[in-house]
Amino acid sequence: MELKNIIYEKKDSLAWITLNRPNVRNAQNDDLRAEVLWALEDSRDDEDVRIIIITGAGDKAFSAGADISEFPKRTPADILRGKGKKRMTDLLREIPKPAIAMVNGLALGGGCELAMACDLIIASENAQFGQPEINVGVIPGAGGTQVLPRLVGEKKAREMVFTGAFISAPEALARGLVNKVVPQEKLRDTVMEMAGAILRHSPVILKLCKLAINKSLDVPLSIGMDCERDLFAMCFGTEDQKEGSKAFLEKRKPQYKGR
């Protein structure tokens, strides 16, 4: 695929997806979404890629959300026809590899939803988060009303969705929306440190970790516990579990094979 709206790079087990429309604060149009979906599928299928990192070009915005210039041509039928299509946020949650959002500025509307679909969010001090869709006469459409309350709490989510208010990076950290907040100049290094801490571990076990946590969000606790037990048992059928235990007992670094 010819990429005109994103930059896609793969290096050292990392796939970098950069939303590249800085002149419109990396707003998401249909073409950008298609390119991101392609890059996510490629990252998913490439065994050399172990972590996906998503960010925005420039230092003003991760993504300001949907490209509103496309809204006038939208109809209810258009939206419903796309209901069965895979969305970026759906695919991010399903991919059995950790995904990190590197938020450098505004993460609003679909931008906030894209970040929340990642497993981890690391933000710069100037980052802001919000679901301001109400300002243009719509509701959040990619998880803002469903995921945000689980992260910041129901009441704060209602306030953000009802008023379109933003929250700062420090407040996002305090409320559990993001994992770390760092100065802009340290953002990339901090993301690389987090990625390095993850890369030390078995890819097959990380896959099971992500699956177990994802399952817990959709089912009652008792069912989630059963799911966790089943996945825990699966670990003992992997070569990496045997290598991890052996390396621990032998006081050496494990050599994982992803099997």
mmCIF file of C-alpha atoms in Angstrom:
data_model
loop_
_atom_site.group_PDB
_atom_site.id
_atom_site.type_symbol
_atom_site.label_atom_id
_atom_site.label_comp_id
_atom_site.label_asym_id
_atom_site.label_seq_id
_atom_site.Cartn_x
_atom_site.Cartn_y
_atom_site.Cartn_z
ATOM 1 C CA MET A 1 0.000 0.000 0.000
ATOM 2 C CA GLU A 2 1.184 3.507 -0.815
ATOM 3 C CA LEU A 3 1.282 5.431 2.457
ATOM 4 C CA LYS A 4 0.444 9.130 2.227
ATOM 5 C CA ASN A 5 -1.023 9.801 5.673
ATOM 6 C CA ILE A 6 1.181 7.775 8.001
ATOM 7 C CA ILE A 7 4.843 6.870 8.395
ATOM 8 C CA TYR A 8 5.407 3.170 9.023
ATOM 9 C CA GLU A 9 8.779 1.877 10.211
ATOM 10 C CA LYS A 10 9.973 -1.442 11.603
ATOM 11 C CA LYS A 11 13.238 -1.740 13.501
ATOM 12 C CA ASP A 12 14.626 -3.726 16.424
ATOM 13 C CA SER A 13 11.386 -5.667 17.053
ATOM 14 C CA LEU A 14 9.343 -2.437 17.117
ATOM 15 C CA ALA A 15 6.760 -1.227 14.610
ATOM 16 C CA TRP A 16 6.307 2.555 14.617
ATOM 17 C CA ILE A 17 3.091 3.987 13.203
ATOM 18 C CA THR A 18 3.173 7.786 12.999
ATOM 19 C CA LEU A 19 -0.008 9.639 12.051
ATOM 20 C CA ASN A 20 1.391 12.119 9.560
ATOM 21 C CA ARG A 21 -1.062 14.968 8.961
ATOM 22 C CA PRO A 22 0.469 17.586 11.276
ATOM 23 C CA ASN A 23 -1.088 20.498 9.363
ATOM 24 C CA VAL A 24 -4.518 19.318 10.614
ATOM 25 C CA ARG A 25 -3.275 18.028 13.982
ATOM 26 C CA ASN A 26 -3.142 14.476 12.629
ATOM 27 C CA ALA A 27 -6.894 14.347 12.132
ATOM 28 C CA GLN A 28 -8.139 10.958 10.991
ATOM 29 C CA ASN A 29 -9.726 10.798 7.553
ATOM 30 C CA ASP A 30 -10.818 7.632 5.765
ATOM 31 C CA ASP A 31 -7.500 7.270 3.962
ATOM 32 C CA LEU A 32 -5.493 7.553 7.171
ATOM 33 C CA ARG A 33 -7.655 4.931 8.872
ATOM 34 C CA ALA A 34 -7.179 2.541 5.958
ATOM 35 C CA GLU A 35 -3.420 3.014 6.108
ATOM 36 C CA VAL A 36 -3.299 2.467 9.865
ATOM 37 C CA LEU A 37 -5.366 -0.701 9.506
ATOM 38 C CA TRP A 38 -2.953 -1.972 6.868
ATOM 39 C CA ALA A 39 0.052 -1.189 9.079
ATOM 40 C CA LEU A 40 -1.554 -2.874 12.087
ATOM 41 C CA GLU A 41 -2.282 -6.006 10.074
ATOM 42 C CA ASP A 42 1.283 -6.046 8.771
ATOM 43 C CA SER A 43 2.627 -5.631 12.317
ATOM 44 C CA ARG A 44 0.375 -8.413 13.541
ATOM 45 C CA ASP A 45 1.554 -10.817 10.852
ATOM 46 C CA ASP A 46 5.276 -9.993 11.059
ATOM 47 C CA GLU A 47 6.888 -12.350 13.572
ATOM 48 C CA ASP A 48 9.847 -10.000 13.951
ATOM 49 C CA VAL A 49 7.562 -7.271 15.320
ATOM 50 C CA ARG A 50 6.932 -7.670 19.035
ATOM 51 C CA ILE A 51 5.634 -4.233 20.061
ATOM 52 C CA ILE A 52 3.580 -1.631 18.195
ATOM 53 C CA ILE A 53 4.085 2.061 18.965
ATOM 54 C CA ILE A 54 1.630 4.691 17.729
ATOM 55 C CA THR A 55 2.319 8.417 17.775
ATOM 56 C CA GLY A 56 1.576 11.622 15.889
ATOM 57 C CA ALA A 57 3.851 13.769 13.751
ATOM 58 C CA GLY A 58 5.010 17.013 15.334
ATOM 59 C CA ASP A 59 4.718 18.096 18.950
ATOM 60 C CA LYS A 60 1.248 19.676 18.877
ATOM 61 C CA ALA A 61 -0.993 16.636 18.587
ATOM 62 C CA PHE A 62 -1.129 12.871 18.817
ATOM 63 C CA SER A 63 -4.431 13.150 16.961
ATOM 64 C CA ALA A 64 -7.210 15.707 17.250
ATOM 65 C CA GLY A 65 -9.738 13.058 16.240
ATOM 66 C CA ALA A 66 -11.872 12.658 13.147
ATOM 67 C CA ASP A 67 -11.428 14.903 10.143
ATOM 68 C CA ILE A 68 -14.602 16.964 10.483
ATOM 69 C CA SER A 69 -14.428 18.004 6.824
ATOM 70 C CA GLU A 70 -15.691 14.509 5.974
ATOM 71 C CA PHE A 71 -18.760 14.803 8.215
ATOM 72 C CA PRO A 72 -21.077 16.701 5.816
ATOM 73 C CA LYS A 73 -21.184 13.750 3.411
ATOM 74 C CA ARG A 74 -21.872 11.164 6.138
ATOM 75 C CA THR A 75 -25.331 9.578 6.473
ATOM 76 C CA PRO A 76 -26.703 7.144 9.074
ATOM 77 C CA ALA A 77 -26.656 4.458 6.377
ATOM 78 C CA ASP A 78 -22.950 5.099 5.754
ATOM 79 C CA ILE A 79 -22.154 4.618 9.427
ATOM 80 C CA LEU A 80 -24.254 1.470 9.758
ATOM 81 C CA ARG A 81 -22.745 -0.056 6.607
ATOM 82 C CA GLY A 82 -19.365 0.246 8.259
ATOM 83 C CA LYS A 83 -20.544 -1.396 11.479
ATOM 84 C CA GLY A 84 -19.184 -4.800 10.550
ATOM 85 C CA LYS A 85 -15.846 -3.469 9.343
ATOM 86 C CA LYS A 86 -12.767 -3.755 11.471
ATOM 87 C CA ARG A 87 -11.807 -0.503 13.187
ATOM 88 C CA MET A 88 -8.355 0.592 14.280
ATOM 89 C CA THR A 89 -9.389 0.401 17.921
ATOM 90 C CA ASP A 90 -10.835 -3.099 17.540
ATOM 91 C CA LEU A 91 -7.715 -4.413 15.840
ATOM 92 C CA LEU A 92 -5.389 -2.840 18.400
ATOM 93 C CA ARG A 93 -7.165 -4.680 21.196
ATOM 94 C CA GLU A 94 -7.152 -7.974 19.313
ATOM 95 C CA ILE A 95 -3.533 -8.019 18.150
ATOM 96 C CA PRO A 96 -1.649 -10.406 20.485
ATOM 97 C CA LYS A 97 1.233 -7.966 20.895
ATOM 98 C CA PRO A 98 1.594 -5.020 23.286
ATOM 99 C CA ALA A 99 0.766 -1.613 21.821
ATOM 100 C CA ILE A 100 2.049 1.670 23.249
ATOM 101 C CA ALA A 101 0.563 5.099 22.549
ATOM 102 C CA MET A 102 3.212 7.831 22.606
ATOM 103 C CA VAL A 103 1.025 10.894 23.130
ATOM 104 C CA ASN A 104 2.733 14.125 22.160
ATOM 105 C CA GLY A 105 0.093 16.833 22.516
ATOM 106 C CA LEU A 106 -3.644 16.701 21.912
ATOM 107 C CA ALA A 107 -5.447 13.346 22.015
ATOM 108 C CA LEU A 108 -9.058 14.258 21.356
ATOM 109 C CA GLY A 109 -12.110 12.358 20.167
ATOM 110 C CA GLY A 110 -10.916 9.544 17.943
ATOM 111 C CA GLY A 111 -7.374 10.387 19.002
ATOM 112 C CA CYS A 112 -8.199 9.748 22.643
ATOM 113 C CA GLU A 113 -10.026 6.565 21.643
ATOM 114 C CA LEU A 114 -7.043 5.381 19.601
ATOM 115 C CA ALA A 115 -4.726 5.953 22.557
ATOM 116 C CA MET A 116 -7.096 4.145 24.937
ATOM 117 C CA ALA A 117 -7.134 1.135 22.600
ATOM 118 C CA CYS A 118 -3.405 0.729 23.187
ATOM 119 C CA ASP A 119 -2.204 -1.337 26.125
ATOM 120 C CA LEU A 120 -0.070 1.463 27.551
ATOM 121 C CA ILE A 121 -0.102 5.254 27.212
ATOM 122 C CA ILE A 122 2.959 7.403 27.805
ATOM 123 C CA ALA A 123 2.291 11.121 27.498
ATOM 124 C CA SER A 124 4.270 14.325 27.368
ATOM 125 C CA GLU A 125 3.579 17.014 29.950
ATOM 126 C CA ASN A 126 1.776 19.131 27.351
ATOM 127 C CA ALA A 127 -0.639 16.341 26.384
ATOM 128 C CA GLN A 128 -4.386 16.808 26.799
ATOM 129 C CA PHE A 129 -7.141 14.237 26.540
ATOM 130 C CA GLY A 130 -10.807 14.704 25.749
ATOM 131 C CA GLN A 131 -13.963 13.502 24.024
ATOM 132 C CA PRO A 132 -15.290 16.779 22.592
ATOM 133 C CA GLU A 133 -17.539 15.207 19.945
ATOM 134 C CA ILE A 134 -20.565 16.926 21.472
ATOM 135 C CA ASN A 135 -19.173 20.208 20.124
ATOM 136 C CA VAL A 136 -19.864 19.020 16.568
ATOM 137 C CA GLY A 137 -23.194 17.355 17.261
ATOM 138 C CA VAL A 138 -22.220 13.697 17.664
ATOM 139 C CA ILE A 139 -21.300 11.281 20.428
ATOM 140 C CA PRO A 140 -17.996 9.393 20.669
ATOM 141 C CA GLY A 141 -18.070 6.544 18.177
ATOM 142 C CA ALA A 142 -15.003 4.379 18.818
ATOM 143 C CA GLY A 143 -15.096 3.644 22.533
ATOM 144 C CA GLY A 144 -15.308 7.018 24.244
ATOM 145 C CA THR A 145 -18.555 6.205 26.052
ATOM 146 C CA GLN A 146 -17.490 2.640 26.834
ATOM 147 C CA VAL A 147 -13.775 2.632 27.595
ATOM 148 C CA LEU A 148 -13.331 6.086 29.147
ATOM 149 C CA PRO A 149 -15.649 5.396 32.150
ATOM 150 C CA ARG A 150 -13.652 2.267 32.959
ATOM 151 C CA LEU A 151 -10.442 4.264 33.085
ATOM 152 C CA VAL A 152 -11.300 7.632 34.641
ATOM 153 C CA GLY A 153 -14.511 6.686 36.448
ATOM 154 C CA GLU A 154 -18.133 7.094 35.452
ATOM 155 C CA LYS A 155 -18.703 10.614 36.784
ATOM 156 C CA LYS A 156 -15.588 12.126 35.243
ATOM 157 C CA ALA A 157 -16.335 10.399 31.943
ATOM 158 C CA ARG A 158 -19.851 11.844 31.955
ATOM 159 C CA GLU A 159 -18.438 15.309 32.586
ATOM 160 C CA MET A 160 -15.942 14.987 29.735
ATOM 161 C CA VAL A 161 -18.493 13.603 27.268
ATOM 162 C CA PHE A 162 -21.334 15.959 28.273
ATOM 163 C CA THR A 163 -19.230 19.150 28.232
ATOM 164 C CA GLY A 164 -16.421 18.346 25.824
ATOM 165 C CA ALA A 165 -13.896 19.342 28.507
ATOM 166 C CA PHE A 166 -10.251 18.276 28.248
ATOM 167 C CA ILE A 167 -8.071 16.931 31.038
ATOM 168 C CA SER A 168 -4.356 17.604 31.376
ATOM 169 C CA ALA A 169 -1.662 14.950 31.321
ATOM 170 C CA PRO A 170 -1.112 15.143 35.114
ATOM 171 C CA GLU A 171 -4.836 14.659 35.755
ATOM 172 C CA ALA A 172 -4.931 11.814 33.237
ATOM 173 C CA LEU A 173 -2.109 10.171 35.176
ATOM 174 C CA ALA A 174 -3.850 10.686 38.512
ATOM 175 C CA ARG A 175 -7.055 9.156 37.159
ATOM 176 C CA GLY A 176 -5.369 6.113 35.637
ATOM 177 C CA LEU A 177 -5.836 7.042 31.996
ATOM 178 C CA VAL A 178 -2.096 7.070 31.267
ATOM 179 C CA ASN A 179 0.898 5.153 32.614
ATOM 180 C CA LYS A 180 3.550 7.866 32.655
ATOM 181 C CA VAL A 181 3.878 11.614 32.070
ATOM 182 C CA VAL A 182 7.295 12.970 31.140
ATOM 183 C CA PRO A 183 8.804 16.147 29.661
ATOM 184 C CA GLN A 184 8.426 16.363 25.887
ATOM 185 C CA GLU A 185 12.166 15.942 25.327
ATOM 186 C CA LYS A 186 12.180 12.666 27.283
ATOM 187 C CA LEU A 187 9.065 11.162 25.702
ATOM 188 C CA ARG A 188 10.710 8.954 23.089
ATOM 189 C CA ASP A 189 13.415 7.736 25.475
ATOM 190 C CA THR A 190 10.778 6.815 28.060
ATOM 191 C CA VAL A 191 8.802 4.875 25.463
ATOM 192 C CA MET A 192 11.964 3.047 24.427
ATOM 193 C CA GLU A 193 12.687 2.183 28.055
ATOM 194 C CA MET A 194 9.188 0.764 28.468
ATOM 195 C CA ALA A 195 9.524 -1.203 25.246
ATOM 196 C CA GLY A 196 12.864 -2.578 26.403
ATOM 197 C CA ALA A 197 11.359 -3.714 29.693
ATOM 198 C CA ILE A 198 8.657 -5.597 27.762
ATOM 199 C CA LEU A 199 11.005 -7.095 25.162
ATOM 200 C CA ARG A 200 12.903 -8.947 27.880
ATOM 201 C CA HIS A 201 9.937 -11.254 28.329
ATOM 202 C CA SER A 202 8.505 -14.143 26.358
ATOM 203 C CA PRO A 203 6.312 -13.081 23.410
ATOM 204 C CA VAL A 204 4.047 -16.098 23.812
ATOM 205 C CA ILE A 205 3.496 -15.397 27.513
ATOM 206 C CA LEU A 206 2.891 -11.695 26.800
ATOM 207 C CA LYS A 207 0.241 -12.784 24.308
ATOM 208 C CA LEU A 208 -1.501 -14.789 27.026
ATOM 209 C CA CYS A 209 -1.190 -11.872 29.489
ATOM 210 C CA LYS A 210 -2.930 -9.517 27.058
ATOM 211 C CA LEU A 211 -5.635 -12.068 26.295
ATOM 212 C CA ALA A 212 -6.326 -12.667 29.997
ATOM 213 C CA ILE A 213 -6.629 -8.957 30.803
ATOM 214 C CA ASN A 214 -8.817 -8.306 27.764
ATOM 215 C CA LYS A 215 -11.134 -11.147 28.756
ATOM 216 C CA SER A 216 -11.474 -9.734 32.269
ATOM 217 C CA LEU A 217 -13.030 -6.552 30.891
ATOM 218 C CA ASP A 218 -15.910 -8.366 29.224
ATOM 219 C CA VAL A 219 -17.028 -10.949 31.781
ATOM 220 C CA PRO A 220 -17.958 -11.259 35.485
ATOM 221 C CA LEU A 221 -15.060 -11.827 37.893
ATOM 222 C CA SER A 222 -15.835 -15.526 38.388
ATOM 223 C CA ILE A 223 -15.675 -16.207 34.647
ATOM 224 C CA GLY A 224 -12.552 -14.078 34.323
ATOM 225 C CA MET A 225 -10.870 -16.115 37.056
ATOM 226 C CA ASP A 226 -11.695 -19.328 35.196
ATOM 227 C CA CYS A 227 -10.271 -17.846 32.007
ATOM 228 C CA GLU A 228 -7.094 -16.806 33.807
ATOM 229 C CA ARG A 229 -6.684 -20.305 35.228
ATOM 230 C CA ASP A 230 -7.049 -21.842 31.774
ATOM 231 C CA LEU A 231 -4.482 -19.477 30.283
ATOM 232 C CA PHE A 232 -2.153 -20.057 33.245
ATOM 233 C CA ALA A 233 -2.327 -23.776 32.502
ATOM 234 C CA MET A 234 -1.519 -23.097 28.840
ATOM 235 C CA CYS A 235 1.746 -21.462 29.887
ATOM 236 C CA PHE A 236 3.027 -24.835 31.074
ATOM 237 C CA GLY A 237 2.666 -26.226 27.568
ATOM 238 C CA THR A 238 5.124 -23.691 26.144
ATOM 239 C CA GLU A 239 8.872 -23.939 25.664
ATOM 240 C CA ASP A 240 9.257 -20.406 27.012
ATOM 241 C CA GLN A 241 7.750 -21.346 30.375
ATOM 242 C CA LYS A 242 10.249 -24.160 30.742
ATOM 243 C CA GLU A 243 13.110 -21.893 29.705
ATOM 244 C CA GLY A 244 11.985 -19.110 32.048
ATOM 245 C CA SER A 245 11.817 -21.402 35.068
ATOM 246 C CA LYS A 246 15.103 -23.083 34.212
ATOM 247 C CA ALA A 247 16.887 -19.759 33.726
ATOM 248 C CA PHE A 248 15.561 -18.472 37.050
ATOM 249 C CA LEU A 249 16.830 -21.534 38.897
ATOM 250 C CA GLU A 250 20.181 -21.357 37.114
ATOM 251 C CA LYS A 251 20.481 -17.614 37.837
ATOM 252 C CA ARG A 252 20.898 -16.579 34.184
ATOM 253 C CA LYS A 253 18.971 -14.590 31.603
ATOM 254 C CA PRO A 254 16.343 -16.620 29.746
ATOM 255 C CA GLN A 255 16.629 -17.164 26.003
ATOM 256 C CA TYR A 256 13.031 -17.102 24.811
ATOM 257 C CA LYS A 257 11.981 -18.497 21.436
ATOM 258 C CA GLY A 258 8.348 -17.393 21.373
ATOM 259 C CA ARG A 259 7.085 -20.957 21.514
#
